[in-house]
Tab-separated table of C-alpha atoms and ligand atoms in Angstrom:
chain	number	residue	atom	x	y	z
A	252	MET	CA	-38.207	224.158	82.245
A	253	LYS	CA	-41.122	225.571	84.610
A	254	LYS	CA	-43.770	224.355	82.112
A	255	ILE	CA	-42.321	220.830	81.946
A	256	GLU	CA	-42.330	220.661	85.946
A	257	ARG	CA	-45.765	221.877	86.179
A	258	ARG	CA	-46.821	219.183	83.578
A	259	ALA	CA	-44.874	216.421	85.152
A	260	LEU	CA	-47.004	217.218	88.450
A	261	PHE	CA	-50.133	217.508	86.908
A	262	CYS	CA	-49.640	213.985	85.479
A	263	LEU	CA	-48.311	212.783	88.791
A	264	LEU	CA	-51.796	214.010	90.283
A	265	LEU	CA	-53.691	212.431	87.598
A	266	SER	CA	-51.937	209.268	88.144
A	267	ALA	CA	-52.360	209.256	91.928
A	268	ALA	CA	-55.951	210.053	91.180
A	269	LEU	CA	-56.255	206.728	89.319
A	270	VAL	CA	-54.399	204.641	91.580
A	271	LEU	CA	-56.703	205.732	94.433
A	272	GLY	CA	-59.801	205.118	92.267
A	273	LEU	CA	-58.510	201.627	91.619
A	274	CYS	CA	-58.124	201.074	95.116
A	275	VAL	CA	-61.517	202.217	95.879
A	276	PHE	CA	-63.073	200.109	93.527
A	277	SER	CA	-60.905	196.879	94.083
A	278	PHE	CA	-61.639	197.351	97.832
A	279	ARG	CA	-65.630	197.664	97.221
A	280	PHE	CA	-65.337	194.951	94.518
A	281	VAL	CA	-64.042	192.630	97.181
A	282	LEU	CA	-66.273	193.596	99.793
A	283	ARG	CA	-69.357	194.095	97.805
A	284	GLY	CA	-69.024	192.259	94.708
A	285	GLY	CA	-71.351	189.469	95.729
A	286	ARG	CA	-74.147	191.698	96.369
A	287	TRP	CA	-73.611	193.698	92.975
A	288	ALA	CA	-73.699	190.279	91.122
A	289	SER	CA	-76.677	189.053	93.112
A	290	PHE	CA	-78.738	192.125	92.049
A	291	SER	CA	-82.362	190.908	91.332
A	292	GLY	CA	-81.777	192.292	87.617
A	293	ASN	CA	-79.064	189.594	86.817
A	294	ARG	CA	-80.781	187.101	84.226
A	295	HIS	CA	-78.334	184.880	84.800
A	296	LEU	CA	-79.166	184.415	88.287
A	297	TYR	CA	-82.899	184.896	88.315
A	298	ASN	CA	-85.575	183.846	86.385
A	299	SER	CA	-88.500	185.638	84.417
A	300	LYS	CA	-90.408	185.861	87.814
A	301	GLY	CA	-87.321	187.513	89.571
A	302	GLN	CA	-86.786	184.139	91.588
A	303	LEU	CA	-83.096	183.202	92.195
A	304	SER	CA	-82.521	180.093	89.847
A	305	VAL	CA	-79.674	178.933	91.320
A	306	GLY	CA	-78.599	177.163	94.607
A	307	ARG	CA	-80.429	174.818	97.222
A	308	VAL	CA	-81.171	175.778	100.677
A	309	LEU	CA	-81.029	172.866	103.126
A	310	ASP	CA	-81.368	172.440	106.950
A	311	ARG	CA	-78.669	171.415	109.104
A	312	ASP	CA	-79.262	167.635	108.938
A	313	GLY	CA	-79.829	168.025	104.975
A	314	ASP	CA	-83.521	167.952	104.214
A	315	VAL	CA	-83.687	170.364	101.195
A	316	LEU	CA	-85.963	173.147	101.883
A	317	SER	CA	-85.860	175.144	98.436
A	318	TRP	CA	-84.300	174.072	95.082
A	319	PRO	CA	-84.243	175.227	91.470
A	320	GLU	CA	-85.834	173.324	88.780
A	321	LYS	CA	-83.986	172.779	85.457
A	322	ASP	CA	-86.352	175.351	83.811
A	323	GLY	CA	-85.228	177.824	86.581
A	324	SER	CA	-88.618	177.787	88.698
A	325	ARG	CA	-88.075	177.528	92.416
A	326	ARG	CA	-89.722	174.954	94.537
A	327	TRP	CA	-90.040	174.150	98.031
A	328	TYR	CA	-89.873	171.497	100.880
A	329	ASP	CA	-92.361	168.698	100.186
A	330	GLY	CA	-94.696	169.240	103.218
A	331	GLU	CA	-96.933	172.439	103.510
A	332	THR	CA	-96.512	172.575	107.490
A	333	VAL	CA	-92.341	172.478	107.207
A	334	ARG	CA	-93.000	174.900	104.282
A	335	LYS	CA	-94.900	177.491	106.694
A	336	ALA	CA	-92.614	176.765	109.375
A	337	THR	CA	-89.470	177.654	107.779
A	338	LEU	CA	-90.741	180.357	105.154
A	339	HIS	CA	-88.816	183.391	106.998
A	340	ALA	CA	-85.755	181.499	107.117
A	341	VAL	CA	-85.863	180.209	103.735
A	342	GLY	CA	-87.594	183.110	101.641
A	343	ASP	CA	-90.818	183.499	99.832
A	344	PRO	CA	-91.279	183.470	95.801
A	345	ASN	CA	-91.158	187.155	95.213
A	346	GLY	CA	-88.389	187.996	97.695
A	347	TYR	CA	-90.199	190.176	100.019
A	348	ILE	CA	-88.866	188.659	103.305
A	349	GLY	CA	-85.456	190.745	102.775
A	350	THR	CA	-84.103	188.633	105.782
A	351	SER	CA	-84.445	185.222	104.247
A	352	ALA	CA	-81.763	183.259	102.856
A	353	LEU	CA	-83.045	183.313	99.376
A	354	VAL	CA	-82.491	187.313	99.557
A	355	ALA	CA	-79.923	187.691	102.097
A	356	PHE	CA	-77.563	184.950	101.255
A	357	ALA	CA	-78.380	185.197	97.373
A	358	ASP	CA	-74.329	185.638	96.804
A	359	ARG	CA	-73.537	182.401	98.727
A	360	LEU	CA	-76.170	180.399	96.726
A	361	SER	CA	-75.001	181.746	93.475
A	362	GLY	CA	-71.619	180.585	94.214
A	363	TYR	CA	-70.120	183.934	93.648
A	364	ASN	CA	-66.793	184.273	94.205
A	365	LEU	CA	-63.708	186.617	93.108
A	366	LEU	CA	-62.376	184.748	90.410
A	367	THR	CA	-65.199	183.601	88.401
A	368	GLY	CA	-67.929	185.936	89.519
A	369	ALA	CA	-71.480	184.631	89.769
A	370	TYR	CA	-70.815	182.245	86.979
A	371	SER	CA	-70.637	178.226	88.182
A	372	PRO	CA	-69.036	175.961	86.063
A	373	LEU	CA	-71.999	173.442	86.397
A	374	GLY	CA	-74.421	176.056	86.617
A	375	GLU	CA	-76.200	174.923	89.586
A	376	GLY	CA	-75.104	177.257	92.394
A	377	ASN	CA	-74.226	176.257	95.818
A	378	ASP	CA	-75.955	174.211	98.655
A	379	LEU	CA	-76.427	176.315	101.442
A	380	TYR	CA	-76.894	174.609	104.616
A	381	LEU	CA	-78.726	176.551	107.564
A	382	THR	CA	-77.981	176.038	111.143
A	383	ILE	CA	-81.921	175.469	111.698
A	384	ASP	CA	-83.252	171.951	111.789
A	385	ALA	CA	-86.576	171.846	109.861
A	386	ARG	CA	-88.048	169.501	112.691
A	387	TYR	CA	-87.608	172.076	115.161
A	388	ASN	CA	-89.294	174.830	113.332
A	389	TYR	CA	-92.183	172.343	112.787
A	390	ILE	CA	-92.684	171.639	116.362
A	391	ALA	CA	-92.552	175.485	117.314
A	392	TYR	CA	-94.830	176.381	114.369
A	393	ASN	CA	-97.174	173.949	115.661
A	394	ALA	CA	-96.919	174.826	119.365
A	395	LEU	CA	-97.814	178.431	118.243
A	396	GLY	CA	-101.263	176.962	117.263
A	397	GLY	CA	-101.987	179.606	114.618
A	398	LYS	CA	-101.279	182.290	117.127
A	399	LYS	CA	-98.790	185.474	115.917
A	400	GLY	CA	-95.278	185.447	117.555
A	401	ALA	CA	-91.608	184.150	117.145
A	402	VAL	CA	-89.587	181.019	118.446
A	403	GLY	CA	-85.835	181.376	118.765
A	404	VAL	CA	-83.357	178.649	120.074
A	405	TYR	CA	-79.631	178.875	119.580
A	406	ASN	CA	-76.291	177.455	121.056
A	407	TYR	CA	-74.873	180.155	123.040
A	408	GLN	CA	-71.508	178.593	122.712
A	409	THR	CA	-71.369	178.337	118.784
A	410	GLY	CA	-73.796	180.841	117.837
A	411	GLU	CA	-75.743	178.206	115.810
A	412	VAL	CA	-79.601	179.066	115.543
A	413	LEU	CA	-81.416	175.677	115.706
A	414	CYS	CA	-84.995	176.833	115.359
A	415	MET	CA	-86.413	180.123	114.316
A	416	VAL	CA	-90.080	180.720	113.447
A	417	SER	CA	-92.002	183.555	112.943
A	418	SER	CA	-95.622	183.791	112.551
A	419	PRO	CA	-98.055	184.716	110.860
A	420	THR	CA	-96.643	182.958	107.766
A	421	PHE	CA	-98.033	181.511	104.463
A	422	ASP	CA	-97.196	178.605	102.103
A	423	PRO	CA	-94.523	179.575	99.446
A	424	GLU	CA	-95.837	177.063	96.839
A	425	SER	CA	-99.289	178.942	96.765
A	426	PRO	CA	-98.654	182.315	98.127
A	427	PRO	CA	-102.087	184.009	99.098
A	428	GLU	CA	-103.147	187.387	97.771
A	429	ILE	CA	-102.852	189.698	100.690
A	430	ALA	CA	-105.542	192.417	100.897
A	431	GLU	CA	-104.358	195.877	102.557
A	432	GLY	CA	-105.265	195.901	106.370
A	433	ASP	CA	-105.928	191.928	106.513
A	434	GLU	CA	-105.400	191.501	109.932
A	435	ARG	CA	-104.406	187.630	109.383
A	436	TYR	CA	-101.371	188.736	107.659
A	437	ASP	CA	-100.444	191.534	109.692
A	438	GLY	CA	-96.460	192.085	109.199
A	439	VAL	CA	-96.382	188.612	107.575
A	440	TYR	CA	-93.222	189.655	105.373
A	441	LEU	CA	-91.343	190.510	108.706
A	442	ASN	CA	-89.149	188.081	110.520
A	443	ARG	CA	-90.667	188.923	114.113
A	444	PHE	CA	-87.613	187.113	115.638
A	445	LEU	CA	-84.867	189.081	113.823
A	446	SER	CA	-86.557	192.370	112.869
A	447	GLY	CA	-89.561	192.906	115.567
A	448	ALA	CA	-89.720	194.879	118.835
A	449	PHE	CA	-92.339	194.208	121.354
A	450	VAL	CA	-93.398	195.350	124.611
A	451	PRO	CA	-90.979	192.738	126.913
A	452	GLY	CA	-93.179	192.742	129.924
A	453	SER	CA	-91.719	190.862	133.070
A	454	VAL	CA	-88.874	189.245	131.162
A	455	TYR	CA	-87.362	192.780	131.387
A	456	LYS	CA	-87.089	192.135	135.364
A	457	THR	CA	-83.693	190.156	134.457
A	458	VAL	CA	-82.391	193.523	133.733
A	459	THR	CA	-83.861	195.520	136.617
A	460	LEU	CA	-82.613	192.658	138.826
A	461	ALA	CA	-79.078	192.741	137.051
A	462	ALA	CA	-78.605	196.511	138.200
A	463	ALA	CA	-80.172	195.969	141.784
A	464	LEU	CA	-77.826	192.881	142.378
A	465	GLU	CA	-74.852	195.136	141.554
A	466	GLN	CA	-76.103	198.431	143.029
A	467	ILE	CA	-78.172	197.698	146.123
A	468	PRO	CA	-75.607	196.246	148.650
A	469	ASP	CA	-78.333	194.952	150.851
A	470	LEU	CA	-80.656	193.726	148.349
A	471	TYR	CA	-80.194	189.897	149.763
A	472	GLU	CA	-81.401	190.971	153.521
A	473	ARG	CA	-84.727	193.205	152.216
A	474	ARG	CA	-88.173	192.106	152.673
A	475	TRP	CA	-91.032	193.465	150.915
A	476	THR	CA	-94.803	192.816	151.613
A	477	CYS	CA	-96.988	193.405	148.609
A	478	THR	CA	-100.605	193.768	149.041
A	479	GLY	CA	-101.414	193.719	145.448
A	480	SER	CA	-100.889	197.708	144.953
A	481	THR	CA	-97.752	199.670	145.659
A	482	VAL	CA	-97.548	203.383	145.732
A	483	VAL	CA	-94.504	204.385	143.298
A	484	GLY	CA	-93.996	207.861	142.634
A	485	ASP	CA	-97.633	209.410	142.033
A	486	GLY	CA	-99.437	206.510	141.306
A	487	ALA	CA	-99.970	202.804	141.978
A	488	VAL	CA	-98.352	199.807	140.607
A	489	THR	CA	-100.373	196.847	140.688
A	490	CYS	CA	-99.864	193.201	140.740
A	491	PRO	CA	-102.588	190.404	139.790
A	492	HIS	CA	-102.823	189.347	143.485
A	493	ALA	CA	-101.174	190.327	146.973
A	494	HIS	CA	-97.976	188.513	146.939
A	495	GLY	CA	-97.396	188.569	150.689
A	496	GLU	CA	-93.868	188.930	152.258
A	497	GLN	CA	-91.107	188.329	150.253
A	498	ASP	CA	-87.357	188.532	149.717
A	499	ILE	CA	-85.765	188.963	146.239
A	500	TYR	CA	-85.766	185.476	145.353
A	501	ASP	CA	-89.572	185.265	145.964
A	502	ALA	CA	-90.206	188.452	144.272
A	503	LEU	CA	-88.831	187.447	140.970
A	504	ALA	CA	-90.301	183.956	141.236
A	505	ASN	CA	-93.578	185.671	141.751
A	506	SER	CA	-92.909	188.317	139.388
A	507	CYS	CA	-94.142	190.834	141.942
A	508	ASN	CA	-94.414	194.333	140.041
A	509	GLY	CA	-94.559	196.143	143.285
A	510	VAL	CA	-91.138	195.257	144.312
A	511	PHE	CA	-89.358	195.673	140.870
A	512	ALA	CA	-91.134	198.985	140.543
A	513	GLN	CA	-89.792	200.130	143.701
A	514	LEU	CA	-86.112	198.698	142.783
A	515	ALA	CA	-86.497	200.633	139.302
A	516	ALA	CA	-87.637	203.962	140.953
A	517	GLU	CA	-84.586	203.579	143.357
A	518	LEU	CA	-81.895	202.664	140.954
A	519	GLY	CA	-82.979	205.883	138.767
A	520	ALA	CA	-82.956	206.261	135.120
A	521	ALA	CA	-79.441	206.492	134.347
A	522	ALA	CA	-78.655	203.183	135.989
A	523	LEU	CA	-81.752	201.414	134.028
A	524	GLU	CA	-80.276	203.096	130.853
A	525	GLN	CA	-76.861	201.986	131.429
A	526	TYR	CA	-77.919	198.341	132.198
A	527	THR	CA	-80.530	198.053	129.147
A	528	GLU	CA	-77.641	199.178	126.985
A	529	LYS	CA	-75.039	196.875	128.360
A	530	ALA	CA	-77.398	193.928	127.997
A	531	GLY	CA	-77.405	194.591	124.410
A	532	LEU	CA	-81.413	195.077	124.429
A	533	THR	CA	-80.773	198.632	122.487
A	534	SER	CA	-78.135	197.060	120.170
A	535	ARG	CA	-78.288	195.447	116.778
A	536	TYR	CA	-76.553	192.293	115.894
A	537	THR	CA	-75.258	190.992	112.608
A	538	VAL	CA	-76.300	187.784	111.927
A	539	ASP	CA	-74.292	186.662	108.862
A	540	GLY	CA	-74.518	190.004	107.564
A	541	ILE	CA	-78.424	190.388	108.508
A	542	ARG	CA	-78.998	193.379	110.828
A	543	THR	CA	-81.290	192.825	113.522
A	544	ALA	CA	-83.700	195.391	114.816
A	545	ALA	CA	-82.783	197.425	118.019
A	546	GLY	CA	-84.951	197.928	120.914
A	547	GLN	CA	-86.302	200.851	122.235
A	548	PHE	CA	-86.182	202.261	125.583
A	549	ASP	CA	-86.408	205.838	126.762
A	550	PHE	CA	-85.979	206.484	130.468
A	551	SER	CA	-84.815	210.132	129.981
A	552	SER	CA	-88.401	211.743	130.378
A	553	ALA	CA	-90.034	209.367	132.628
A	554	THR	CA	-91.344	210.287	135.952
A	555	GLU	CA	-90.840	208.327	139.106
A	556	HIS	CA	-93.986	206.349	138.491
A	557	GLN	CA	-93.208	205.841	134.720
A	558	LEU	CA	-90.048	204.586	135.538
A	559	GLY	CA	-91.329	202.126	138.046
A	560	TRP	CA	-93.673	200.513	135.140
A	561	ALA	CA	-90.280	200.789	133.016
A	562	GLY	CA	-88.467	198.585	135.413
A	563	VAL	CA	-91.233	195.746	135.163
A	564	GLY	CA	-91.044	195.834	131.339
A	565	GLN	CA	-94.193	197.857	130.672
A	566	ASP	CA	-94.496	201.708	129.919
A	567	ASP	CA	-92.873	202.443	126.615
A	568	ASP	CA	-90.242	199.837	126.459
A	569	LEU	CA	-89.674	197.543	123.339
A	570	VAL	CA	-87.404	194.644	123.044
A	571	ASN	CA	-86.128	192.692	120.025
A	572	PRO	CA	-86.524	188.843	120.559
A	573	CYS	CA	-83.263	187.865	118.967
A	574	ALA	CA	-81.486	190.606	121.390
A	575	LEU	CA	-83.338	189.130	124.554
A	576	MET	CA	-82.376	185.274	123.613
A	577	VAL	CA	-78.611	186.719	123.144
A	578	TYR	CA	-78.698	188.099	126.641
A	579	MET	CA	-80.170	185.061	127.990
A	580	GLY	CA	-77.234	183.219	125.972
A	581	ALA	CA	-74.638	185.418	127.996
A	582	ILE	CA	-76.403	184.998	131.439
A	583	ALA	CA	-75.787	181.097	130.913
A	584	ASN	CA	-72.104	181.951	129.547
A	585	GLY	CA	-70.670	183.733	132.214
A	586	GLY	CA	-71.320	187.302	130.669
A	587	LYS	CA	-70.729	186.946	127.133
A	588	ALA	CA	-72.549	184.760	124.335
A	589	ALA	CA	-71.801	183.737	121.037
A	590	VAL	CA	-73.383	186.128	118.196
A	591	PRO	CA	-76.207	183.977	116.089
A	592	ARG	CA	-75.719	182.808	112.959
A	593	LEU	CA	-77.717	181.071	110.542
A	594	VAL	CA	-75.240	179.672	107.924
A	595	LEU	CA	-73.634	176.327	108.689
A	596	ARG	CA	-71.899	175.913	105.701
A	597	THR	CA	-72.117	176.233	101.713
A	598	GLN	CA	-70.930	173.719	99.293
A	599	SER	CA	-70.158	174.003	95.677
A	600	PRO	CA	-71.497	171.673	92.981
A	601	LEU	CA	-68.021	170.112	92.610
A	602	GLY	CA	-68.165	169.293	96.259
A	603	LEU	CA	-65.911	171.641	97.536
A	604	PRO	CA	-67.025	173.092	101.094
A	605	SER	CA	-66.659	177.009	102.359
A	606	LEU	CA	-64.228	177.776	104.938
A	607	PRO	CA	-65.900	177.205	108.156
A	608	SER	CA	-67.421	180.307	109.638
A	609	LEU	CA	-65.659	181.547	112.823
A	610	THR	CA	-67.995	182.373	116.020
A	611	LYS	CA	-68.177	185.752	117.085
A	612	HIS	CA	-68.880	186.941	120.573
A	613	THR	CA	-70.772	189.588	122.044
A	614	LYS	CA	-69.054	192.049	124.525
A	615	THR	CA	-69.752	191.512	128.543
A	616	LEU	CA	-73.426	191.924	128.537
A	617	VAL	CA	-73.602	191.374	132.353
A	618	GLU	CA	-70.898	190.691	134.821
A	619	ALA	CA	-69.649	187.232	135.554
A	620	ASP	CA	-70.731	187.277	139.384
A	621	THR	CA	-74.204	188.876	138.409
A	622	ALA	CA	-74.935	186.456	135.736
A	623	GLY	CA	-74.044	183.624	138.218
A	624	ALA	CA	-76.552	185.146	140.733
A	625	LEU	CA	-79.251	185.740	137.821
A	626	ALA	CA	-79.145	182.244	136.887
A	627	GLU	CA	-79.691	180.726	140.302
A	628	MET	CA	-82.718	183.185	140.706
A	629	MET	CA	-84.016	181.948	137.421
A	630	ALA	CA	-83.731	178.392	138.112
A	631	ARG	CA	-85.486	178.753	141.323
A	632	ASN	CA	-88.336	180.432	139.134
A	633	VAL	CA	-88.711	177.070	137.455
A	634	ALA	CA	-88.794	175.086	140.488
A	635	GLU	CA	-90.894	177.131	142.588
A	636	THR	CA	-93.316	178.708	139.864
A	637	TYR	CA	-93.118	177.013	136.370
A	638	GLY	CA	-92.559	173.572	137.330
A	639	THR	CA	-89.595	171.238	136.689
A	640	GLY	CA	-91.770	168.504	135.422
A	641	ARG	CA	-92.878	170.339	132.533
A	642	PHE	CA	-89.087	170.375	131.359
A	643	PRO	CA	-87.626	166.853	131.685
A	644	ASN	CA	-83.833	166.219	131.890
A	645	MET	CA	-83.360	170.172	131.591
A	646	ASP	CA	-81.455	172.277	134.074
A	647	LEU	CA	-83.423	175.265	133.009
A	648	CYS	CA	-83.375	178.836	133.961
A	649	ALA	CA	-86.323	181.082	132.803
A	650	LYS	CA	-88.391	183.967	133.123
A	651	SER	CA	-92.009	184.394	132.010
A	652	GLY	CA	-93.560	187.696	130.956
A	653	THR	CA	-97.230	188.457	130.682
A	654	ALA	CA	-97.011	191.755	128.801
A	655	GLU	CA	-99.996	194.391	128.575
A	656	VAL	CA	-100.608	195.518	125.097
A	657	GLY	CA	-103.948	197.732	125.765
A	658	GLY	CA	-106.643	198.101	123.554
A	659	GLY	CA	-108.874	195.526	124.985
A	660	LYS	CA	-106.334	192.799	123.533
A	661	ALA	CA	-104.911	189.792	125.683
A	662	PRO	CA	-101.549	190.241	126.771
A	663	ASN	CA	-98.272	189.116	124.827
A	664	ALA	CA	-97.021	186.014	126.387
A	665	TRP	CA	-93.048	185.640	126.733
A	666	PHE	CA	-90.869	182.737	128.059
A	667	ALA	CA	-87.158	183.365	127.768
A	668	GLY	CA	-84.075	181.492	129.538
A	669	PHE	CA	-81.492	179.054	128.957
A	670	LEU	CA	-80.367	175.633	129.697
A	671	ARG	CA	-77.251	174.818	131.738
A	672	GLY	CA	-74.920	171.879	131.273
A	673	GLU	CA	-72.130	171.447	129.033
A	674	ASP	CA	-74.256	169.035	126.584
A	675	THR	CA	-77.244	171.548	126.434
A	676	PRO	CA	-75.883	174.981	125.860
A	677	TYR	CA	-79.009	176.426	124.663
A	678	ALA	CA	-80.612	179.866	124.961
A	679	PHE	CA	-84.262	180.545	123.997
A	680	VAL	CA	-86.959	183.029	123.301
A	681	VAL	CA	-90.818	182.381	123.016
A	682	LEU	CA	-93.355	185.207	122.085
A	683	VAL	CA	-96.816	184.694	121.644
A	684	GLU	CA	-98.566	187.700	120.810
A	685	ASN	CA	-101.887	188.213	122.512
A	686	GLY	CA	-101.192	184.796	123.804
A	687	GLY	CA	-102.199	185.343	127.687
A	688	GLY	CA	-100.202	184.171	130.632
A	689	GLY	CA	-96.409	183.888	130.077
A	690	SER	CA	-95.606	180.605	131.712
A	691	ASP	CA	-98.674	178.728	130.467
A	692	VAL	CA	-98.816	179.796	126.499
A	693	ALA	CA	-95.216	180.967	125.782
A	694	GLY	CA	-94.017	178.334	128.490
A	695	THR	CA	-95.627	175.314	126.789
A	696	VAL	CA	-94.054	176.175	123.439
A	697	ALA	CA	-90.737	176.402	124.841
A	698	ALA	CA	-91.291	173.139	126.673
A	699	GLN	CA	-92.009	171.217	123.350
A	700	VAL	CA	-89.262	172.636	121.239
A	701	LEU	CA	-86.750	172.172	124.131
A	702	ASP	CA	-88.147	168.594	124.697
A	703	ALA	CA	-87.333	167.916	121.018
A	704	ILE	CA	-83.851	169.441	120.994
A	705	VAL	CA	-82.752	167.868	124.390
A	706	ASN	CA	-84.693	164.561	124.487
A	707	GLY	CA	-85.159	163.900	120.849
A	708	TYR	CA	-89.021	163.729	120.432
B	246	ZN	ZN1	-96.591	191.666	144.145
């Protein structure tokens, strides 16, 4: 009897292990099957050059950006500038750009599903409509004028990314031979918008200001006199010129380093860290499955002087352009913004559309009252410093940045912000590496792209 009991127990354990194994497999199959089937060794989906041989990539209004020919070879849009401007969104012939549609959305392009797997009844794969408009990318790429950098614009209510450009780039129809250490193609396979991290410069003052608005009760009553050089801790923090007497509105519009360094030192490392994390600048976002890069901020070992520089976005701060854009969206949207997304919809060869994807929202990146105050001050920046005439028909709130990068190179130019108004729920970020002045250079890129989006030029 004992023997039989033991055997029964043994059988029971075995079958339990089998059921558990099946559960784990089924769970992973449902979750990851698309990625398994899209493995680049799958000859049903990839041609002899390793290119995805099924599925078309289109922009939001139906321009075909990349498609497979009958022989399985892959082609790109008929127009070199558009091909270059959409390279990082669409993908390159070798699949080196890991965040591009051809790599990251290969399962959706192949038409993979749980019933028929990667087998597509007509053998064509799916049409994948991106949220971007190729025309906006074209304008942004031209506006960058051959400089390295990134441009992103998105709808902070729906999450749809309307424009996403990364430079340097190349023509996927004739990819260049890139020699090691060739400066012209530095980091060319990286989408700087999603995967880069850069010294933010004065755009970071929007975070220091959020902290100051909540932590320093008499902030609005305070006055500062900038002589062009302010002692903070054991050294001087300098401004390009003396800003004279200012209140907090003037200090932001002038982008006075002296005032913001003093505020940062007064707030302290713990508060700066808390507000930077809250703003999402140290977080990663998941954009339709693509993980963005996190920014890097380390206040823990900073001296008072270093903390001052950190508060104006210099020192060792690094920010991811996409995360900065989302923070701008949150300021615009009362504290929370939509998480960006790149896939508008997919459509099978039989004309069956995909289920609409739901808009996800961030946690609270900034308190609603603080967001309102920040927006007012950022609107004043435009009125007093950047010039409203450059941005027709736009209720623009913005902050420029001119981030010193050292090494005798020109500073990185930034321009980040958002539009208010029910019909124009757009947040944006522009980075021009070694571009020079933030408002002049990056602001002009932003103006051209926003003009196209808002005024249809
Ligand atoms: Zn100053």
